[in-house]
PDB file of C-alpha atoms and ligand atoms in Angstrom:
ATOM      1  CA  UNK A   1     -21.000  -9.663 -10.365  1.00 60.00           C
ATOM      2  CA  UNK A   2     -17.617 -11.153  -9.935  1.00 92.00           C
ATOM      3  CA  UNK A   3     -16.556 -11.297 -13.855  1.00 97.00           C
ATOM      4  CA  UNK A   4     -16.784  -7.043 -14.281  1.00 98.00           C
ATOM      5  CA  UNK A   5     -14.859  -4.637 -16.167  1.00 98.00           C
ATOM      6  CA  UNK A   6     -13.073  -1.445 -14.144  1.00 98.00           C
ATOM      7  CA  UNK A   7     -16.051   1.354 -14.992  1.00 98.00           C
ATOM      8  CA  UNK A   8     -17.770   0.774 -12.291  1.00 98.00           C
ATOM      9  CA  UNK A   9     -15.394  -0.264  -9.505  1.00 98.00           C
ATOM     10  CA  UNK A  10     -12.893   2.689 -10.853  1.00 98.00           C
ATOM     11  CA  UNK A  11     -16.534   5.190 -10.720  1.00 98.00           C
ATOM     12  CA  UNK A  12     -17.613   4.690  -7.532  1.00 98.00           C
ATOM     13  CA  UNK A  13     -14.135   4.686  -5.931  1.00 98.00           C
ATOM     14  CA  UNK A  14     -13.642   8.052  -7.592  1.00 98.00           C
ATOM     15  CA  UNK A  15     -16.825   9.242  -6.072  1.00 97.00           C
ATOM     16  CA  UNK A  16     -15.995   7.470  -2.397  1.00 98.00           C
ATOM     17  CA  UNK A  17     -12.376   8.901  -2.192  1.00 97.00           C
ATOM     18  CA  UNK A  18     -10.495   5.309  -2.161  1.00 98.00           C
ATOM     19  CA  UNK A  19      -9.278   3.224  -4.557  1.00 98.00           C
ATOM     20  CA  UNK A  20      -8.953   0.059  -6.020  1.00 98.00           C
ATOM     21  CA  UNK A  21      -5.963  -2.343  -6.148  1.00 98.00           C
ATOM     22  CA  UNK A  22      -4.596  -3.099  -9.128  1.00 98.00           C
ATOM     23  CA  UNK A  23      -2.352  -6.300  -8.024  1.00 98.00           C
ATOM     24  CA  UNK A  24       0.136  -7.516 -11.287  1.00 98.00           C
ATOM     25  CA  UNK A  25       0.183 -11.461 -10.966  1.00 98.00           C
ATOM     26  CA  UNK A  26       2.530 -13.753 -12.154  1.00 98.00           C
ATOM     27  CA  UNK A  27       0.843 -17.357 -12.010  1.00 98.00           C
ATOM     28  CA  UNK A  28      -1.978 -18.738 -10.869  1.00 98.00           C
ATOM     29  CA  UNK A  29      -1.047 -18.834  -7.163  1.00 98.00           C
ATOM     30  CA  UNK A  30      -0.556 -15.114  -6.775  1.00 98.00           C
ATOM     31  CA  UNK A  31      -3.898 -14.346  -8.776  1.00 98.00           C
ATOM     32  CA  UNK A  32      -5.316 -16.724  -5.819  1.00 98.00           C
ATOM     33  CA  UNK A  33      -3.844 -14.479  -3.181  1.00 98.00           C
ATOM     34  CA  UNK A  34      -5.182 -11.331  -5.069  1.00 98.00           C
ATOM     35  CA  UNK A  35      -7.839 -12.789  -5.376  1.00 98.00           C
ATOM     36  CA  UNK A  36      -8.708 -14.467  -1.279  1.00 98.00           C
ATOM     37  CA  UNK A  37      -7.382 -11.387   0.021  1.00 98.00           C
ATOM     38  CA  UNK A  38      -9.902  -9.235  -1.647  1.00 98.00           C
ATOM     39  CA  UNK A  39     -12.717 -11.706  -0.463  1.00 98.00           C
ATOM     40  CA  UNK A  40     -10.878 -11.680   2.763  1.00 98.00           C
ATOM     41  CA  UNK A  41     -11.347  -7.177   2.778  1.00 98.00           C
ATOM     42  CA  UNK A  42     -14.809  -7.354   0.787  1.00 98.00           C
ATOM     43  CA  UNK A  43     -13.170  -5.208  -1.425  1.00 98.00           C
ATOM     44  CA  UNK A  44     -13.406  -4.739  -5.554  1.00 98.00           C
ATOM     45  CA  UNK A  45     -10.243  -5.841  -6.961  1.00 98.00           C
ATOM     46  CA  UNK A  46      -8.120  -5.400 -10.242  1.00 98.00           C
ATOM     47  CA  UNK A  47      -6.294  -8.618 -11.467  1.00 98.00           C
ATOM     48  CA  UNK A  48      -2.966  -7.151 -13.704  1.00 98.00           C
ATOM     49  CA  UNK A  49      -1.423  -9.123 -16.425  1.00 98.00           C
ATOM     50  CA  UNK A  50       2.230  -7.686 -17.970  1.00 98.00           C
ATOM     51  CA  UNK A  51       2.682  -8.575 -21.407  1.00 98.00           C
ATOM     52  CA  UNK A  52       5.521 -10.806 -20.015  1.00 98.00           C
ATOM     53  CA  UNK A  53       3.555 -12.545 -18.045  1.00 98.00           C
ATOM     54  CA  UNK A  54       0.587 -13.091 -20.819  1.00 98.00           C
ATOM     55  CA  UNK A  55       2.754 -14.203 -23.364  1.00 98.00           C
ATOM     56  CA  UNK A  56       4.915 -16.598 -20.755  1.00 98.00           C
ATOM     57  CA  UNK A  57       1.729 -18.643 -20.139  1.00 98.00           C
ATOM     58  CA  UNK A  58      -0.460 -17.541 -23.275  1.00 98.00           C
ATOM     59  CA  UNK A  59      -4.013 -16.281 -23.477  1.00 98.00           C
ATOM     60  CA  UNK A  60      -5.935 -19.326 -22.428  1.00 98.00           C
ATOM     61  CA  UNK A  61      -4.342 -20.272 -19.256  1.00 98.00           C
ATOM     62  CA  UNK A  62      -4.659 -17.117 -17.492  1.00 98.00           C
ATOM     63  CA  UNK A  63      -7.981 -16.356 -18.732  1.00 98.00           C
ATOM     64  CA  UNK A  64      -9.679 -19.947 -17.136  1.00 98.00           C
ATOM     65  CA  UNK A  65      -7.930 -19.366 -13.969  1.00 98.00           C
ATOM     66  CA  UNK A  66      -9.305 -15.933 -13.607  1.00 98.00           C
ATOM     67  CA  UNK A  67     -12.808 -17.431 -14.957  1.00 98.00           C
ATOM     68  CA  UNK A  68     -12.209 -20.314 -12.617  1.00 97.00           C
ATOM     69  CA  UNK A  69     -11.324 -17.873  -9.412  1.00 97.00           C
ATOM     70  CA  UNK A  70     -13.413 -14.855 -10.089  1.00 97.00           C
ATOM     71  CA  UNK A  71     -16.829 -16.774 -11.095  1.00 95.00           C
ATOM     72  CA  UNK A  72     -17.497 -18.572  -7.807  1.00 93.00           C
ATOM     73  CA  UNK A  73     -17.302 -15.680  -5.579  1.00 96.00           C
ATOM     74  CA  UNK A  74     -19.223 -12.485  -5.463  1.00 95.00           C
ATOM     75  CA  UNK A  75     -17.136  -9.555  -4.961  1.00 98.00           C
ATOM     76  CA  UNK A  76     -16.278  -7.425  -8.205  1.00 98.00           C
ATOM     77  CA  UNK A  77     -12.863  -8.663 -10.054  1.00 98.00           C
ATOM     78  CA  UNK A  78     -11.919  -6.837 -13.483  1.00 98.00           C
ATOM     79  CA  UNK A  79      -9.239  -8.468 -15.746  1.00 98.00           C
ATOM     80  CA  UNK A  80      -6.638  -5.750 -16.806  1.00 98.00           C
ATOM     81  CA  UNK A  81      -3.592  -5.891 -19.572  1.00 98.00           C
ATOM     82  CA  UNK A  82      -1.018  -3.632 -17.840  1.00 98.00           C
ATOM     83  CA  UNK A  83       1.329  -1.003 -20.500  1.00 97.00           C
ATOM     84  CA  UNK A  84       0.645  -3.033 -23.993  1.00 98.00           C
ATOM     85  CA  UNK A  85       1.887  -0.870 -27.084  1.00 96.00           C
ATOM     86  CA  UNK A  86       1.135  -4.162 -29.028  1.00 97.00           C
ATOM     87  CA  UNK A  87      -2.042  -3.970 -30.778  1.00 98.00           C
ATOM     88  CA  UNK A  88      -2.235  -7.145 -31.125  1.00 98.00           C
ATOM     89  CA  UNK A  89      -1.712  -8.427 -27.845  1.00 98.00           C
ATOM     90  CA  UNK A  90      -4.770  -6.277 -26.834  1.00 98.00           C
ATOM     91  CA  UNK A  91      -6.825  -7.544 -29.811  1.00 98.00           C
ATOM     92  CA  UNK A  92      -5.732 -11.387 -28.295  1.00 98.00           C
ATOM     93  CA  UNK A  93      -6.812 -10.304 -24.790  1.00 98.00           C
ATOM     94  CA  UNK A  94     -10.383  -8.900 -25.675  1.00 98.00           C
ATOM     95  CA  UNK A  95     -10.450 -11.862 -28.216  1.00 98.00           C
ATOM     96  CA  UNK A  96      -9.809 -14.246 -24.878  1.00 98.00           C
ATOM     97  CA  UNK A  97     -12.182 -12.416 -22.353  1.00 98.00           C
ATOM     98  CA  UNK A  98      -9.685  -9.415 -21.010  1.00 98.00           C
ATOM     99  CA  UNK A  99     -12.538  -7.085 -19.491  1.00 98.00           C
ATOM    100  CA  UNK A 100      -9.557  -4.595 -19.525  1.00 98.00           C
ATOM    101  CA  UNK A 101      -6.887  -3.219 -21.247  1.00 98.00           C
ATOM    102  CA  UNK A 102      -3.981  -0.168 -21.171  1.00 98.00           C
ATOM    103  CA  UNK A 103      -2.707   1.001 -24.041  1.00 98.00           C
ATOM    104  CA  UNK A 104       0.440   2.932 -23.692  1.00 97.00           C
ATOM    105  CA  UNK A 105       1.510   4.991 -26.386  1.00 97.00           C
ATOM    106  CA  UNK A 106       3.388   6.909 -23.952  1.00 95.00           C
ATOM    107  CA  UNK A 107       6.688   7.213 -25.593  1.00 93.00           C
ATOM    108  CA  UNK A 108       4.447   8.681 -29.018  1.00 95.00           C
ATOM    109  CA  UNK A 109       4.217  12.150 -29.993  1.00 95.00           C
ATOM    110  CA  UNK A 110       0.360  13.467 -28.538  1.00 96.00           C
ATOM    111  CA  UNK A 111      -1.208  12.963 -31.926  1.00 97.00           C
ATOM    112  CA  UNK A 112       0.245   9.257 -32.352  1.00 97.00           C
ATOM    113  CA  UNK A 113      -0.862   8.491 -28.796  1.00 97.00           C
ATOM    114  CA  UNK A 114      -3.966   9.670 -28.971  1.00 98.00           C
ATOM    115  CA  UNK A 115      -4.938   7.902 -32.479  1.00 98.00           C
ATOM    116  CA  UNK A 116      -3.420   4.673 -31.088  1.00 98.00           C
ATOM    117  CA  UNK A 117      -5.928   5.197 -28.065  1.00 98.00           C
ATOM    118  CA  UNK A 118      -8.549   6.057 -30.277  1.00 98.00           C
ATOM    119  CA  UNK A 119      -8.171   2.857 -32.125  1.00 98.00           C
ATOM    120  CA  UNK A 120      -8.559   0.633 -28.986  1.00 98.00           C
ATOM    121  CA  UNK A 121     -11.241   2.410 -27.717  1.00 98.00           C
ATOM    122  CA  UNK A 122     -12.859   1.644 -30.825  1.00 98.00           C
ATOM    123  CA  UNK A 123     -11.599  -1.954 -30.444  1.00 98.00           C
ATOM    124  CA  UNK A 124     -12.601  -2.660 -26.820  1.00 98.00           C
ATOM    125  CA  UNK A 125     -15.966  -0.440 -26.463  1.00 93.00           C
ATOM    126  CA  UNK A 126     -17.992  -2.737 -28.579  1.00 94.00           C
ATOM    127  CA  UNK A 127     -17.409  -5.818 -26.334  1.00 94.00           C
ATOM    128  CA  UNK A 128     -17.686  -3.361 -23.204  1.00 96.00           C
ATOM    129  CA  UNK A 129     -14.113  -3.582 -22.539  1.00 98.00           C
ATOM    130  CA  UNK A 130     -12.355  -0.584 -20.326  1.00 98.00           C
ATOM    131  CA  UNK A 131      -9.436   1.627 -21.554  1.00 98.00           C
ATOM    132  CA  UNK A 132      -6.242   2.852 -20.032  1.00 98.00           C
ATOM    133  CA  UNK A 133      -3.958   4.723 -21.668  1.00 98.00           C
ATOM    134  CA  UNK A 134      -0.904   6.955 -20.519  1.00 96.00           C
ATOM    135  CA  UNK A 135       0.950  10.117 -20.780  1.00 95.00           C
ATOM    136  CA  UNK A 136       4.077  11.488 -20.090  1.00 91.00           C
ATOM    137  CA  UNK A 137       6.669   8.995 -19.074  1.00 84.00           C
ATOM    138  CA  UNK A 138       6.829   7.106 -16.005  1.00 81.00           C
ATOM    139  CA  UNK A 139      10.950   6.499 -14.915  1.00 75.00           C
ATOM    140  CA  UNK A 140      12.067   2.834 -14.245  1.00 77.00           C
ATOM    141  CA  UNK A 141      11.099  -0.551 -16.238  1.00 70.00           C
ATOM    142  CA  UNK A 142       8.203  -1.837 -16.880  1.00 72.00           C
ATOM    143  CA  UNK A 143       7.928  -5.495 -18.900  1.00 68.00           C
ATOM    144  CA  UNK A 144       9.652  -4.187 -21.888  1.00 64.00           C
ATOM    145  CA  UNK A 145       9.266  -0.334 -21.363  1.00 66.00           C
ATOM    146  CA  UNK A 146      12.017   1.368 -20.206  1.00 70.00           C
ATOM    147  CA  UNK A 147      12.698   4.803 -19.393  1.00 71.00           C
ATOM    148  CA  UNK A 148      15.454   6.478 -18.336  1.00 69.00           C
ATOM    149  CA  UNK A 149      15.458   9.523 -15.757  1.00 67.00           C
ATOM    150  CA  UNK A 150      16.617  11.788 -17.822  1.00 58.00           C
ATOM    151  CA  UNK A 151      13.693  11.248 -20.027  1.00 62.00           C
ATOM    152  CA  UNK A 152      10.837  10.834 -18.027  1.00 67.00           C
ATOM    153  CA  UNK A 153       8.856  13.357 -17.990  1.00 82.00           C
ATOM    154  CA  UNK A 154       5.478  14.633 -15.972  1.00 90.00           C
ATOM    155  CA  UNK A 155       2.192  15.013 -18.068  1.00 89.00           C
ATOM    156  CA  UNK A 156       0.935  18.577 -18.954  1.00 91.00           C
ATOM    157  CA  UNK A 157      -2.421  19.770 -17.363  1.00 95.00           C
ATOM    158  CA  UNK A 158      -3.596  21.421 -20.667  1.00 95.00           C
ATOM    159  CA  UNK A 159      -2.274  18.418 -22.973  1.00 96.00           C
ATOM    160  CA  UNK A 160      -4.156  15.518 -20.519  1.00 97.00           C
ATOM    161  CA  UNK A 161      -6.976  17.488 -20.669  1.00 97.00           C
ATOM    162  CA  UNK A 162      -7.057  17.859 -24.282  1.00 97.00           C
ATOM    163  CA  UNK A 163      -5.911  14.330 -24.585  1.00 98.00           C
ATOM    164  CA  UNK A 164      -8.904  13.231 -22.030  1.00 98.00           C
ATOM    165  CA  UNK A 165     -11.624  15.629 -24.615  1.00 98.00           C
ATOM    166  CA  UNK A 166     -11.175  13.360 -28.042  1.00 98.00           C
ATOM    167  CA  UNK A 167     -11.075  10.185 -26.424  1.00 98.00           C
ATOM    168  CA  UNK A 168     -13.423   8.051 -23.924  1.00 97.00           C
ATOM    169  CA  UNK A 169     -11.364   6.671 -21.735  1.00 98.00           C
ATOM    170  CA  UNK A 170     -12.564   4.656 -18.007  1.00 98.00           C
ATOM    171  CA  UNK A 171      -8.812   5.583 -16.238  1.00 98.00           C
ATOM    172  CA  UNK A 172      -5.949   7.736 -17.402  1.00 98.00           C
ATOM    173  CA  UNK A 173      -2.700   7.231 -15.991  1.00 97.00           C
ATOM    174  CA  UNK A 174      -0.479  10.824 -16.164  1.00 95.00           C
ATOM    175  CA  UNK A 175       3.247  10.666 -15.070  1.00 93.00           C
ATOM    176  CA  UNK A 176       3.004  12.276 -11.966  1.00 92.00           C
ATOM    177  CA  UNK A 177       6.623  11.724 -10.453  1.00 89.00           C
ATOM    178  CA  UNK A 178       6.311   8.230  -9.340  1.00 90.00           C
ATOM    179  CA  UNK A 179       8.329   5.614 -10.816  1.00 88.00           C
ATOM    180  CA  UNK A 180       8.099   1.739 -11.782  1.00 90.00           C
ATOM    181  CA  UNK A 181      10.844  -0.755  -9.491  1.00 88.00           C
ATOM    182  CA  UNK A 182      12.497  -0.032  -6.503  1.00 88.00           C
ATOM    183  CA  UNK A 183      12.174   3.753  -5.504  1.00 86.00           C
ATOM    184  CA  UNK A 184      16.200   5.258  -5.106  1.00 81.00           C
ATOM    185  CA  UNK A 185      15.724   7.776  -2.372  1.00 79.00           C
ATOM    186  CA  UNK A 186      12.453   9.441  -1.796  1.00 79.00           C
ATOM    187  CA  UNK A 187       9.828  10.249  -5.030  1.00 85.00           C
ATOM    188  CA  UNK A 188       8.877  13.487  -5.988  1.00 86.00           C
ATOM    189  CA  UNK A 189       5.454  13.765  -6.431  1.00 91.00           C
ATOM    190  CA  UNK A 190       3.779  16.365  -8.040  1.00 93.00           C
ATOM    191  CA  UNK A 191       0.886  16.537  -5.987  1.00 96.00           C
ATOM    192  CA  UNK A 192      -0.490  19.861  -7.431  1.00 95.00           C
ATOM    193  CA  UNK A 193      -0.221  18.311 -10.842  1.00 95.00           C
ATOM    194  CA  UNK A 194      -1.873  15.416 -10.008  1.00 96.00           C
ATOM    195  CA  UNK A 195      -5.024  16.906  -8.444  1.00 97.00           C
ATOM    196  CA  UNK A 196      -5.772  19.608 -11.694  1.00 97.00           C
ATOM    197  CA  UNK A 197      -5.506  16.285 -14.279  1.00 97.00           C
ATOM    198  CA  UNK A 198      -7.683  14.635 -11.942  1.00 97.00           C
ATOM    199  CA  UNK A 199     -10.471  17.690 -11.838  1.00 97.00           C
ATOM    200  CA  UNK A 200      -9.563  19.038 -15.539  1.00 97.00           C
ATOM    201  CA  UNK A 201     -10.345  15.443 -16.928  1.00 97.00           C
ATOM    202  CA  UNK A 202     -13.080  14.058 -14.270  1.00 97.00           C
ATOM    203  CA  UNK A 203     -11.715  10.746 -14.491  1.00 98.00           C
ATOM    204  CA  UNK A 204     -10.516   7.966 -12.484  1.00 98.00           C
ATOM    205  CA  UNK A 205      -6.513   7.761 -12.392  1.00 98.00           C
ATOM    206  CA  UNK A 206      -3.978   5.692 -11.808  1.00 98.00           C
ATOM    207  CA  UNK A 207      -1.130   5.447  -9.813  1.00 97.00           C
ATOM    208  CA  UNK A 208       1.569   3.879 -11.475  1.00 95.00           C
ATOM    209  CA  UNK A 209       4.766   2.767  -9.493  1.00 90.00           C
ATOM    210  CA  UNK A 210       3.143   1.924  -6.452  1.00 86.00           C
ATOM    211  CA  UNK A 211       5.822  -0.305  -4.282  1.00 87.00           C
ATOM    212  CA  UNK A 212       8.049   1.984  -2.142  1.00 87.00           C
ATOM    213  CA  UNK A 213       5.153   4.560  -1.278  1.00 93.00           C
ATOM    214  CA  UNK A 214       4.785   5.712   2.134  1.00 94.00           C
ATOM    215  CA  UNK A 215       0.979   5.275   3.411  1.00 96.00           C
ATOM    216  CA  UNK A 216       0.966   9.104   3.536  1.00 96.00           C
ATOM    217  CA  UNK A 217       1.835   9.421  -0.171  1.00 95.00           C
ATOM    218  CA  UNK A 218      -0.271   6.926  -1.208  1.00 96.00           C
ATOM    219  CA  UNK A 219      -3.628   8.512   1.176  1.00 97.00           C
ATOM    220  CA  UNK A 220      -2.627  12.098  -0.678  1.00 97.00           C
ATOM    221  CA  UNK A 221      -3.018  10.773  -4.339  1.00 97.00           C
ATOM    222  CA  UNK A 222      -5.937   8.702  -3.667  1.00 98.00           C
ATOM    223  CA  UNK A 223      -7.353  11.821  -2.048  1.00 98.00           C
ATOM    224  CA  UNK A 224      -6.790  13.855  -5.090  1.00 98.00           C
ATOM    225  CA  UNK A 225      -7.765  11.530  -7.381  1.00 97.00           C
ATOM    226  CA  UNK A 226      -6.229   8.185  -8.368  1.00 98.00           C
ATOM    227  CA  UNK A 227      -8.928   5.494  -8.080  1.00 98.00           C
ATOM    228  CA  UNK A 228      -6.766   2.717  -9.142  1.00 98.00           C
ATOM    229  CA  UNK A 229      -3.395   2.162  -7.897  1.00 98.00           C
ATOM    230  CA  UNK A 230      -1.102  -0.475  -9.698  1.00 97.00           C
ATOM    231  CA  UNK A 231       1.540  -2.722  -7.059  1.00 97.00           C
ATOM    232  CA  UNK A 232       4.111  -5.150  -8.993  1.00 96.00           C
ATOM    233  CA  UNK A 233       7.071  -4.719  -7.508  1.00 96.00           C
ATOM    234  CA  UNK A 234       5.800  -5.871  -4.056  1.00 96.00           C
ATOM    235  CA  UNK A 235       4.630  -8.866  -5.517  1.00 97.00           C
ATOM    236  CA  UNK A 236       7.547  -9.930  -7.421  1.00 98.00           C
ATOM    237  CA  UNK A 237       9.360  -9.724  -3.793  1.00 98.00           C
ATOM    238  CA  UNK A 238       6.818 -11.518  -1.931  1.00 98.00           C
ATOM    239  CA  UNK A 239       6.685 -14.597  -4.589  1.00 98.00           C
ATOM    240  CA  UNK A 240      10.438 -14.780  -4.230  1.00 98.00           C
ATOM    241  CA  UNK A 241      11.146 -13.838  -0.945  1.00 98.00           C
ATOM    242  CA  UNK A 242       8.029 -16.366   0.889  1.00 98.00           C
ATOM    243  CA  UNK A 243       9.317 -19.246  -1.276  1.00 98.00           C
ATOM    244  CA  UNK A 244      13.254 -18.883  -1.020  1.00 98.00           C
ATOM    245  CA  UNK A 245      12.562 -18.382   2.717  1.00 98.00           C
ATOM    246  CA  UNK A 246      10.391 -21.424   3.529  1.00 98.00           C
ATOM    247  CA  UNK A 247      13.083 -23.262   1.543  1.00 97.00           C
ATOM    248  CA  UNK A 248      15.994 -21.357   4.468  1.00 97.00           C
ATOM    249  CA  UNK A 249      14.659 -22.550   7.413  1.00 97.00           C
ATOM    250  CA  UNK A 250      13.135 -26.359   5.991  1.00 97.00           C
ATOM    251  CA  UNK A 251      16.156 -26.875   3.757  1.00 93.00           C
ATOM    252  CA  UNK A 252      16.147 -30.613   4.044  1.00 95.00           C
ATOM    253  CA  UNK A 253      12.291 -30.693   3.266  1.00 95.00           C
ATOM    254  CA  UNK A 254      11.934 -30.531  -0.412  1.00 95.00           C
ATOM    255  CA  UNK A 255       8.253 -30.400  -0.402  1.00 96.00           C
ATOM    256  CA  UNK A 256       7.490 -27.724  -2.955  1.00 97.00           C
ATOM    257  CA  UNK A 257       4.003 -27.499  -2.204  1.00 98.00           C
ATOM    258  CA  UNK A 258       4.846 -25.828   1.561  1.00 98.00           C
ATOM    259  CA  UNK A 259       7.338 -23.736  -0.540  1.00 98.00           C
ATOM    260  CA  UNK A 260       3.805 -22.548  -2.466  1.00 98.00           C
ATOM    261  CA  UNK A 261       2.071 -22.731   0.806  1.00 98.00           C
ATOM    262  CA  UNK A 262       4.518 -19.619   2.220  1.00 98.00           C
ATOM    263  CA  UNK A 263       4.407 -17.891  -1.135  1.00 98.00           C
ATOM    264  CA  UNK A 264       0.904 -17.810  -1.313  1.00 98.00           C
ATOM    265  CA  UNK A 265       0.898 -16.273   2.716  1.00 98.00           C
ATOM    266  CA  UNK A 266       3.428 -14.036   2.203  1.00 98.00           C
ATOM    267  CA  UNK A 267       1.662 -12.832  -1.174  1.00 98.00           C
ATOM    268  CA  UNK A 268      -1.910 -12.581   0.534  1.00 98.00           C
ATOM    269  CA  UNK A 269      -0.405 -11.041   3.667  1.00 98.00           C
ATOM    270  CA  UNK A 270       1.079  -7.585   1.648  1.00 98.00           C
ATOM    271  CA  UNK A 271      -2.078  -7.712  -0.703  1.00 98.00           C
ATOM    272  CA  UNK A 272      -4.251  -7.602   2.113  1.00 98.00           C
ATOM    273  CA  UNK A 273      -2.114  -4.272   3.774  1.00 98.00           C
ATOM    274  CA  UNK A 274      -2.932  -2.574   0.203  1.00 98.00           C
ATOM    275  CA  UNK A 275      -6.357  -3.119   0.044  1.00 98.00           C
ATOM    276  CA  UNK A 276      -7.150  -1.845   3.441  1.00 98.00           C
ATOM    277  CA  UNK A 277      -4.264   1.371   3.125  1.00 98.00           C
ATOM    278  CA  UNK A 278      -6.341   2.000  -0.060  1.00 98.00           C
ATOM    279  CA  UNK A 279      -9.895   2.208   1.471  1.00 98.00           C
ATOM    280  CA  UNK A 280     -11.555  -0.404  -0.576  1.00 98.00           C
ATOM    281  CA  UNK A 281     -11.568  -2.710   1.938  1.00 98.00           C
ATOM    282  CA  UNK A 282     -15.732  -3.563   2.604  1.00 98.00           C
ATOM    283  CA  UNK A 283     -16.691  -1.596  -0.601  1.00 98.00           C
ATOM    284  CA  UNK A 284     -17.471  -4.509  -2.785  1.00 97.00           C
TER     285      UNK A 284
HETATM  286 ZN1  LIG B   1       2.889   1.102 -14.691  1.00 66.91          ZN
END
């Protein structure tokens, strides 16, 4: 139960009208506070690697804390590679036990997208791995992907659909307005957008550039359709910000493992907010 992929998690959150937290971790401690606070909520949960993050500890690592957290206890807990254009950084993940992967070919022409999405599907479905990919172009920064307001763009209807026809996908993730990092002033979503991909293509979606949502926006795109939604930003704050803090008021301390002690709180504390904002909270 607890070592899954995202089809079924993503499936029945589509047909329940919540959605899933996809949390991006950075070490093992905040893939422990993912992962408590889910057990904590009952909830399915989504641990994110960036590429960063994947290649700053390598394959192994990652994958035997996951195995290590996410095998003793019995709610559902998928394994997901966050934007990857790198084929073979998603080859090494389903090679190391990745139950999940996004490909994003986003910045590609449609037909170049859709053949490098093609090509993973055909690399992941054999070993029952789950696909993400992406269209249209999502502002901000994102490990190495970058895009730059003026040429972000929102996914078309008729193209997604197309897109969604020729290739079997578990979650597509359209631009839709929201943006990766800290939001400047208040997002423009395009609600109306969002809800025909999600009917025109009957699958799950994400919600990219989750940090900086109000709860309303976030309850109005899970209502319309995104299933999974992706925080990173949050938790780069919270592993900063509950470590550099302990350290402000116990400055003469220097015992690092209260430092991790905070982190881990402070990390568990937001994560725990998501997951019951998001509805999955007592759906695992
Ligand atoms: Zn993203």
């Amino acid at each position: 139960m607890a070592i899954v992929n995202m089809r079924e998690m993503l499936q029945q959150a589509s047909r329940g009208s919540y959605a899933v937290g996809a949390f991006n971790i950075l070490d093992y401690n905040s893939m422990r506070a993912v992962i408590d606070a889910a057990v904590e909520c009952s909830a399915p949960v989504i641990i994110q690697t960036s590429v960063k993050t994947v290649l700053f500890w390598g394959y192994e690592p990652i994958i035997q804390w996951y195995r290590q957290l996410a095998g003793t206890v019995s709610i559902p807990i998928a394994i997901h590679l966050d934007h990857c254009k790198d084929l073979s950084v998603i080859r090494d993940c389903i090679d190391h036990g990745w139950t999940s992967v996004m490909i994003d070919a986003s910045s590609k022409p449609f037909e170049e997208n859709l053949a490098l999405t093609q090509k993973v599907v055909g690399m992941a479905g054999p070993e029952d791995i789950t696909v993400e990919a992406e269209m249209g172009a999502i502002v901000g920064v994102e490990d190495d992907i970058h895009v730059k307001q003026q040429d972000a763009h929102l996914a078309d209807v008729e193209e997604a659909e197309r897109f969604c026809e020729q290739v079997s996908l578990d979650c597509f993730a359209p631009a839709i307005g929201t943006a990766h990092g800290v939001y400047k002033g208040e997002p423009k979503i395009a609600f109306d957008r969002l809800q025909q991909i999600a009917q025109g293509t009957c699958l799950p979606l994400a919600l990219h550039g989750g940090t900086g949502l109000s709860d309303e926006v976030f309850l109005r795109c899970i209502s319309l359709g995104c299933a999974k939604v992706n925080i990173s930003t949050q938790l780069k704050y919270a592993h900063i910000d509950g470590f550099v803090d302990y350290y402000r008021s116990n400055d003469k301390e220097y015992n690092p493992l209260k430092n991790l002690a905070a982190q881990y709180e402070r990390l568990k504390e937001g994560i725990v907010k998501n997951i019951q904002l998001f509805g999955s909270a007592g759906k695992a």
